[in-house]
């Protein structure tokens, strides 16, 4: 029972991180129909920014996380302006190749400045909470609570603010949004900014219980893609639900089956799902 | 020629095309009109096999093509154009058209490997068909220009030629005159008449009423996926239901 | 005039000059290492040609290409090192296995459109990597495969030497280019290009999407497997890193720089970049700092790469010729373009 509960906590932790990363990816896809292969690199840059702000500049964990979110959000906006905006009339294959170019650049640049070594971020919250024999590491609780808070905040922003409503409107109908006078440039930049910030926060939350290194984003981005395909590309609840499914599948699959093949679980799932339902699990019928 | 019986297509609970029955006669110009979102393009997609209908029947030359895949339908003789045609911009007009006759050829990988006589003959045939089609639409003089370098109106004609190279019996033209000036519209109308004269059947979606009323033998009016009228241009023009539908959505009445 | 100079490259004889240069290269090379680098570049070029079929001509971005390269390598490596096969049967088996797995993956993945296909193949590439890395009973895991057999020379040549192996690779490269040249000008190549222009239009022209896409995919994985098997035969020691996604990205870069969807592009791009990185050793590790932005700039400004941009420019120039020459120009151009496409 105790072990089972540990896996639930692990699943929730993983699911929260995956959900946050997938959320950024799905927002960008919903608005611009770009599968942003560079999203994993933004996640990685987010972790390195937090690392540098904390270790080299000595800022507290939370300040470092906020700084990292702002830096990566700016990076996302720059990407939209410099890379994807000029490509808006190009065939879709060009977006994907350009995104790969960005991914390669960010990875190599980080490696140039920080090297390829594995690094650790020490969290100020390394205690362990005990509830009646159940053990919860503080950082994991922080990840889960942090993710939930962010999700609620994001929901509020999307539903209750004018800017959020425009993002939703544009995700639903790009041409229609254009007709009613929505500034699509501003929405695109905003979306990339939010997406970058989410990736940076996810990376900063997860980094203390994981390692930081230049290619850390590759596996995460692939899983995020699996998640948004699972949840329907462009769907916000789908990204969260998909994140939880993959998180739990990995936690339990890794524990009860072979941990060496833990990473295979999500990709195996994807292959099976796409073989049976090419449009994803929760996607509505092709339109 | 083309008989549609109770054709319905649902998209997630919404009927894009709802119980439409219509008959298009051979060697005539048939037009489909209606406000935006009336289901006109969906109708074309159903006939050409791109979408599968939810219910109903499509008969082409007496053959049931309701559930047939798009490429089979094309082989039976249904050619079509799209509102926008993506072609290989950095290749010549002729090079873009040669593939149009591919569906009437049989060469496979082995023929490519040994450069078989069949392949050579078929390539020659395709090239000739492409030239013929280009000549028909009056574009022989731009044969060697890149697609990127020709005008909007010439692109429309190239799209026609591509459909014609498949040797269709009927061509479905989706807004063939969108984005060209009145003079050029006139020219495209002439071209459609010429197609019918050479034995083709034309079926088109169009917003330009002047042109439709001038050339169509029969018009079907769709609104919210349903057929609200059909008949000759005169009959349709004086039909109160049609007038109502168009007054109801003034954006298209102006178009 | 630049245009005149350009026409030199479009001459039908150019390809023979290049072939002659490739044949004498080991004689004029300063040392054996240069021959070795050139042979490696040729092997990569074969893989790039493979990607050009599915991505360049057929328009489907395949991100598992490096994975299929690794499958070719591992099939050859394991069959010769662990199961005692001779090189040539193992070589053939490696190519057939790549083709067969290409068929399996293609039959599932090509039902997916655009982005889904790219994401799916990205995952397939990663699955291949994970399997090579973790399935230790079969692949030896991270240790990799040692003692891979060199090609059997039947007592005539010794392929463990660099120069004979260089010529072996050259033969396969010439065959690979020859077939692509024939394919791209054939009705089948035109069918692939029609699919690249758009699924819907291609379908309405009576083209069977699945059959043609799967065929293009099998051809491309066959090329990748061939290149991978040659690579294993030359290096004779391989590890799971062969399937690293970065290899796929390298291949994409070579293809884009040279010219996607052109015949000489893959060769130009691969040779150009391999030699530039060779001469600037410090670039090796950080090459992506330059290649990454280069990819972005290319797709924004020169989506058809060096060769494609050159061909477009030559075509425009020939069209600009005065009306007196117009007839002649229009007669020359299509064949000139074809020759240009041919000059690899």
PDB file of N, CA and C in Angstrom, chain A residues 83-136:
ATOM      1  N   UNK A  83      11.874  33.887 -36.280  1.00  0.00           N
ATOM      2  CA  UNK A  83      11.883  32.624 -37.019  1.00  0.00           C
ATOM      3  C   UNK A  83      10.519  32.281 -37.614  1.00  0.00           C
ATOM      4  N   UNK A  84       9.503  32.226 -36.761  1.00  0.00           N
ATOM      5  CA  UNK A  84       8.231  31.703 -37.262  1.00  0.00           C
ATOM      6  C   UNK A  84       7.402  32.748 -37.999  1.00  0.00           C
ATOM      7  N   UNK A  85       7.509  34.015 -37.575  1.00  0.00           N
ATOM      8  CA  UNK A  85       6.742  35.045 -38.279  1.00  0.00           C
ATOM      9  C   UNK A  85       7.156  35.142 -39.749  1.00  0.00           C
ATOM     10  N   UNK A  86       8.465  35.204 -40.049  1.00  0.00           N
ATOM     11  CA  UNK A  86       8.839  35.275 -41.474  1.00  0.00           C
ATOM     12  C   UNK A  86       8.412  34.044 -42.270  1.00  0.00           C
ATOM     13  N   UNK A  87       8.133  32.953 -41.581  1.00  0.00           N
ATOM     14  CA  UNK A  87       7.795  31.712 -42.284  1.00  0.00           C
ATOM     15  C   UNK A  87       6.291  31.492 -42.407  1.00  0.00           C
ATOM     16  N   UNK A  88       5.480  32.506 -42.034  1.00  0.00           N
ATOM     17  CA  UNK A  88       4.038  32.238 -41.913  1.00  0.00           C
ATOM     18  C   UNK A  88       3.391  31.796 -43.217  1.00  0.00           C
ATOM     19  N   UNK A  89       3.997  32.154 -44.363  1.00  0.00           N
ATOM     20  CA  UNK A  89       3.381  31.726 -45.627  1.00  0.00           C
ATOM     21  C   UNK A  89       4.094  30.525 -46.243  1.00  0.00           C
ATOM     22  N   UNK A  90       5.055  29.957 -45.526  1.00  0.00           N
ATOM     23  CA  UNK A  90       5.838  28.856 -46.093  1.00  0.00           C
ATOM     24  C   UNK A  90       5.119  27.531 -45.893  1.00  0.00           C
ATOM     25  N   UNK A  91       5.511  26.515 -46.688  1.00  0.00           N
ATOM     26  CA  UNK A  91       4.949  25.184 -46.454  1.00  0.00           C
ATOM     27  C   UNK A  91       5.296  24.698 -45.048  1.00  0.00           C
ATOM     28  N   UNK A  92       4.427  23.878 -44.441  1.00  0.00           N
ATOM     29  CA  UNK A  92       4.615  23.488 -43.036  1.00  0.00           C
ATOM     30  C   UNK A  92       5.950  22.812 -42.751  1.00  0.00           C
ATOM     31  N   UNK A  93       6.528  22.161 -43.729  1.00  0.00           N
ATOM     32  CA  UNK A  93       7.783  21.450 -43.484  1.00  0.00           C
ATOM     33  C   UNK A  93       8.885  22.442 -43.087  1.00  0.00           C
ATOM     34  N   UNK A  94       8.778  23.664 -43.571  1.00  0.00           N
ATOM     35  CA  UNK A  94       9.795  24.670 -43.248  1.00  0.00           C
ATOM     36  C   UNK A  94       9.769  25.064 -41.778  1.00  0.00           C
ATOM     37  N   UNK A  95       8.559  25.144 -41.186  1.00  0.00           N
ATOM     38  CA  UNK A  95       8.471  25.465 -39.761  1.00  0.00           C
ATOM     39  C   UNK A  95       9.215  24.432 -38.946  1.00  0.00           C
ATOM     40  N   UNK A  96       8.988  23.174 -39.330  1.00  0.00           N
ATOM     41  CA  UNK A  96       9.562  22.096 -38.542  1.00  0.00           C
ATOM     42  C   UNK A  96      11.083  22.124 -38.641  1.00  0.00           C
ATOM     43  N   UNK A  97      11.587  22.342 -39.841  1.00  0.00           N
ATOM     44  CA  UNK A  97      13.039  22.369 -40.012  1.00  0.00           C
ATOM     45  C   UNK A  97      13.634  23.564 -39.275  1.00  0.00           C
ATOM     46  N   UNK A  98      12.953  24.714 -39.349  1.00  0.00           N
ATOM     47  CA  UNK A  98      13.454  25.892 -38.646  1.00  0.00           C
ATOM     48  C   UNK A  98      13.468  25.639 -37.138  1.00  0.00           C
ATOM     49  N   UNK A  99      12.417  24.990 -36.632  1.00  0.00           N
ATOM     50  CA  UNK A  99      12.361  24.691 -35.201  1.00  0.00           C
ATOM     51  C   UNK A  99      13.508  23.776 -34.812  1.00  0.00           C
ATOM     52  N   UNK A 100      13.833  22.821 -35.662  1.00  0.00           N
ATOM     53  CA  UNK A 100      14.963  21.928 -35.388  1.00  0.00           C
ATOM     54  C   UNK A 100      16.257  22.730 -35.371  1.00  0.00           C
ATOM     55  N   UNK A 101      16.365  23.686 -36.292  1.00  0.00           N
ATOM     56  CA  UNK A 101      17.551  24.547 -36.324  1.00  0.00           C
ATOM     57  C   UNK A 101      17.716  25.291 -35.007  1.00  0.00           C
ATOM     58  N   UNK A 102      16.619  25.825 -34.483  1.00  0.00           N
ATOM     59  CA  UNK A 102      16.659  26.552 -33.212  1.00  0.00           C
ATOM     60  C   UNK A 102      17.086  25.621 -32.081  1.00  0.00           C
ATOM     61  N   UNK A 103      16.505  24.426 -32.082  1.00  0.00           N
ATOM     62  CA  UNK A 103      16.838  23.427 -31.055  1.00  0.00           C
ATOM     63  C   UNK A 103      18.336  23.125 -31.051  1.00  0.00           C
ATOM     64  N   UNK A 104      18.897  22.899 -32.257  1.00  0.00           N
ATOM     65  CA  UNK A 104      20.325  22.588 -32.350  1.00  0.00           C
ATOM     66  C   UNK A 104      21.163  23.751 -31.846  1.00  0.00           C
ATOM     67  N   UNK A 105      20.750  24.965 -32.213  1.00  0.00           N
ATOM     68  CA  UNK A 105      21.496  26.149 -31.828  1.00  0.00           C
ATOM     69  C   UNK A 105      21.507  26.323 -30.308  1.00  0.00           C
ATOM     70  N   UNK A 106      20.339  26.229 -29.696  1.00  0.00           N
ATOM     71  CA  UNK A 106      20.259  26.452 -28.249  1.00  0.00           C
ATOM     72  C   UNK A 106      21.077  25.408 -27.496  1.00  0.00           C
ATOM     73  N   UNK A 107      20.958  24.152 -27.946  1.00  0.00           N
ATOM     74  CA  UNK A 107      21.687  23.096 -27.267  1.00  0.00           C
ATOM     75  C   UNK A 107      23.197  23.319 -27.356  1.00  0.00           C
ATOM     76  N   UNK A 108      23.664  23.653 -28.565  1.00  0.00           N
ATOM     77  CA  UNK A 108      25.104  23.834 -28.760  1.00  0.00           C
ATOM     78  C   UNK A 108      25.596  25.064 -27.995  1.00  0.00           C
ATOM     79  N   UNK A 109      24.771  26.118 -27.975  1.00  0.00           N
ATOM     80  CA  UNK A 109      25.193  27.337 -27.279  1.00  0.00           C
ATOM     81  C   UNK A 109      25.322  27.085 -25.785  1.00  0.00           C
ATOM     82  N   UNK A 110      24.346  26.418 -25.209  1.00  0.00           N
ATOM     83  CA  UNK A 110      24.406  26.123 -23.782  1.00  0.00           C
ATOM     84  C   UNK A 110      25.626  25.252 -23.485  1.00  0.00           C
ATOM     85  N   UNK A 111      25.889  24.298 -24.370  1.00  0.00           N
ATOM     86  CA  UNK A 111      27.037  23.421 -24.154  1.00  0.00           C
ATOM     87  C   UNK A 111      28.343  24.199 -24.237  1.00  0.00           C
ATOM     88  N   UNK A 112      28.367  25.205 -25.107  1.00  0.00           N
ATOM     89  CA  UNK A 112      29.571  26.022 -25.253  1.00  0.00           C
ATOM     90  C   UNK A 112      29.870  26.764 -23.953  1.00  0.00           C
ATOM     91  N   UNK A 113      28.836  27.309 -23.327  1.00  0.00           N
ATOM     92  CA  UNK A 113      29.065  28.129 -22.129  1.00  0.00           C
ATOM     93  C   UNK A 113      29.114  27.317 -20.841  1.00  0.00           C
ATOM     94  N   UNK A 114      28.326  26.268 -20.761  1.00  0.00           N
ATOM     95  CA  UNK A 114      28.252  25.536 -19.500  1.00  0.00           C
ATOM     96  C   UNK A 114      28.889  24.150 -19.556  1.00  0.00           C
ATOM     97  N   UNK A 115      29.238  23.690 -20.774  1.00  0.00           N
ATOM     98  CA  UNK A 115      29.812  22.356 -20.912  1.00  0.00           C
ATOM     99  C   UNK A 115      28.736  21.286 -20.880  1.00  0.00           C
ATOM    100  N   UNK A 116      29.144  20.050 -21.190  1.00  0.00           N
ATOM    101  CA  UNK A 116      28.168  18.970 -21.316  1.00  0.00           C
ATOM    102  C   UNK A 116      27.941  18.240 -19.995  1.00  0.00           C
ATOM    103  N   UNK A 117      28.586  18.714 -18.905  1.00  0.00           N
ATOM    104  CA  UNK A 117      28.484  17.987 -17.633  1.00  0.00           C
ATOM    105  C   UNK A 117      27.069  18.012 -17.058  1.00  0.00           C
ATOM    106  N   UNK A 118      26.812  17.012 -16.233  1.00  0.00           N
ATOM    107  CA  UNK A 118      25.550  16.974 -15.506  1.00  0.00           C
ATOM    108  C   UNK A 118      25.682  17.890 -14.287  1.00  0.00           C
ATOM    109  N   UNK A 119      24.665  18.666 -14.032  1.00  0.00           N
ATOM    110  CA  UNK A 119      24.694  19.556 -12.879  1.00  0.00           C
ATOM    111  C   UNK A 119      23.490  19.301 -11.995  1.00  0.00           C
ATOM    112  N   UNK A 120      23.601  19.788 -10.768  1.00  0.00           N
ATOM    113  CA  UNK A 120      22.511  19.650  -9.814  1.00  0.00           C
ATOM    114  C   UNK A 120      22.103  21.011  -9.296  1.00  0.00           C
ATOM    115  N   UNK A 121      20.818  21.172  -9.073  1.00  0.00           N
ATOM    116  CA  UNK A 121      20.346  22.369  -8.386  1.00  0.00           C
ATOM    117  C   UNK A 121      19.866  21.925  -7.022  1.00  0.00           C
ATOM    118  N   UNK A 122      20.437  22.526  -5.982  1.00  0.00           N
ATOM    119  CA  UNK A 122      19.993  22.163  -4.642  1.00  0.00           C
ATOM    120  C   UNK A 122      18.734  22.954  -4.308  1.00  0.00           C
ATOM    121  N   UNK A 123      17.701  22.239  -3.929  1.00  0.00           N
ATOM    122  CA  UNK A 123      16.462  22.926  -3.586  1.00  0.00           C
ATOM    123  C   UNK A 123      16.495  23.312  -2.112  1.00  0.00           C
ATOM    124  N   UNK A 124      15.917  24.444  -1.796  1.00  0.00           N
ATOM    125  CA  UNK A 124      15.804  24.784  -0.367  1.00  0.00           C
ATOM    126  C   UNK A 124      14.793  23.879   0.323  1.00  0.00           C
ATOM    127  N   UNK A 125      14.033  23.170  -0.432  1.00  0.00           N
ATOM    128  CA  UNK A 125      12.987  22.323   0.168  1.00  0.00           C
ATOM    129  C   UNK A 125      13.363  20.852   0.025  1.00  0.00           C
ATOM    130  N   UNK A 126      14.360  20.433   0.786  1.00  0.00           N
ATOM    131  CA  UNK A 126      14.754  19.036   0.630  1.00  0.00           C
ATOM    132  C   UNK A 126      14.316  18.171   1.812  1.00  0.00           C
ATOM    133  N   UNK A 127      13.386  18.689   2.557  1.00  0.00           N
ATOM    134  CA  UNK A 127      12.871  17.910   3.677  1.00  0.00           C
ATOM    135  C   UNK A 127      11.912  16.837   3.217  1.00  0.00           C
ATOM    136  N   UNK A 128      11.487  16.010   4.165  1.00  0.00           N
ATOM    137  CA  UNK A 128      10.541  14.943   3.845  1.00  0.00           C
ATOM    138  C   UNK A 128       9.368  15.030   4.808  1.00  0.00           C
ATOM    139  N   UNK A 129       8.181  15.016   4.254  1.00  0.00           N
ATOM    140  CA  UNK A 129       6.987  15.067   5.113  1.00  0.00           C
ATOM    141  C   UNK A 129       6.482  13.652   5.348  1.00  0.00           C
ATOM    142  N   UNK A 130       6.017  13.409   6.570  1.00  0.00           N
ATOM    143  CA  UNK A 130       5.488  12.082   6.878  1.00  0.00           C
ATOM    144  C   UNK A 130       4.033  12.213   7.326  1.00  0.00           C
ATOM    145  N   UNK A 131       3.203  11.448   6.714  1.00  0.00           N
ATOM    146  CA  UNK A 131       1.807  11.403   7.134  1.00  0.00           C
ATOM    147  C   UNK A 131       1.464   9.965   7.452  1.00  0.00           C
ATOM    148  N   UNK A 132       1.438   9.629   8.708  1.00  0.00           N
ATOM    149  CA  UNK A 132       0.938   8.306   9.070  1.00  0.00           C
ATOM    150  C   UNK A 132       1.667   7.213   8.295  1.00  0.00           C
ATOM    151  N   UNK A 133       3.002   7.317   8.242  1.00  0.00           N
ATOM    152  CA  UNK A 133       3.777   6.284   7.548  1.00  0.00           C
ATOM    153  C   UNK A 133       3.975   6.547   6.073  1.00  0.00           C
ATOM    154  N   UNK A 134       3.270   7.508   5.543  1.00  0.00           N
ATOM    155  CA  UNK A 134       3.459   7.821   4.135  1.00  0.00           C
ATOM    156  C   UNK A 134       4.515   8.923   4.016  1.00  0.00           C
ATOM    157  N   UNK A 135       5.409   8.764   3.024  1.00  0.00           N
ATOM    158  CA  UNK A 135       6.518   9.695   2.891  1.00  0.00           C
ATOM    159  C   UNK A 135       6.334  10.541   1.635  1.00  0.00           C
ATOM    160  N   UNK A 136       6.393  11.871   1.822  1.00  0.00           N
ATOM    161  CA  UNK A 136       6.332  12.745   0.654  1.00  0.00           C
ATOM    162  C   UNK A 136       7.496  13.729   0.712  1.00  0.00           C
TER     163      UNK A 136
END
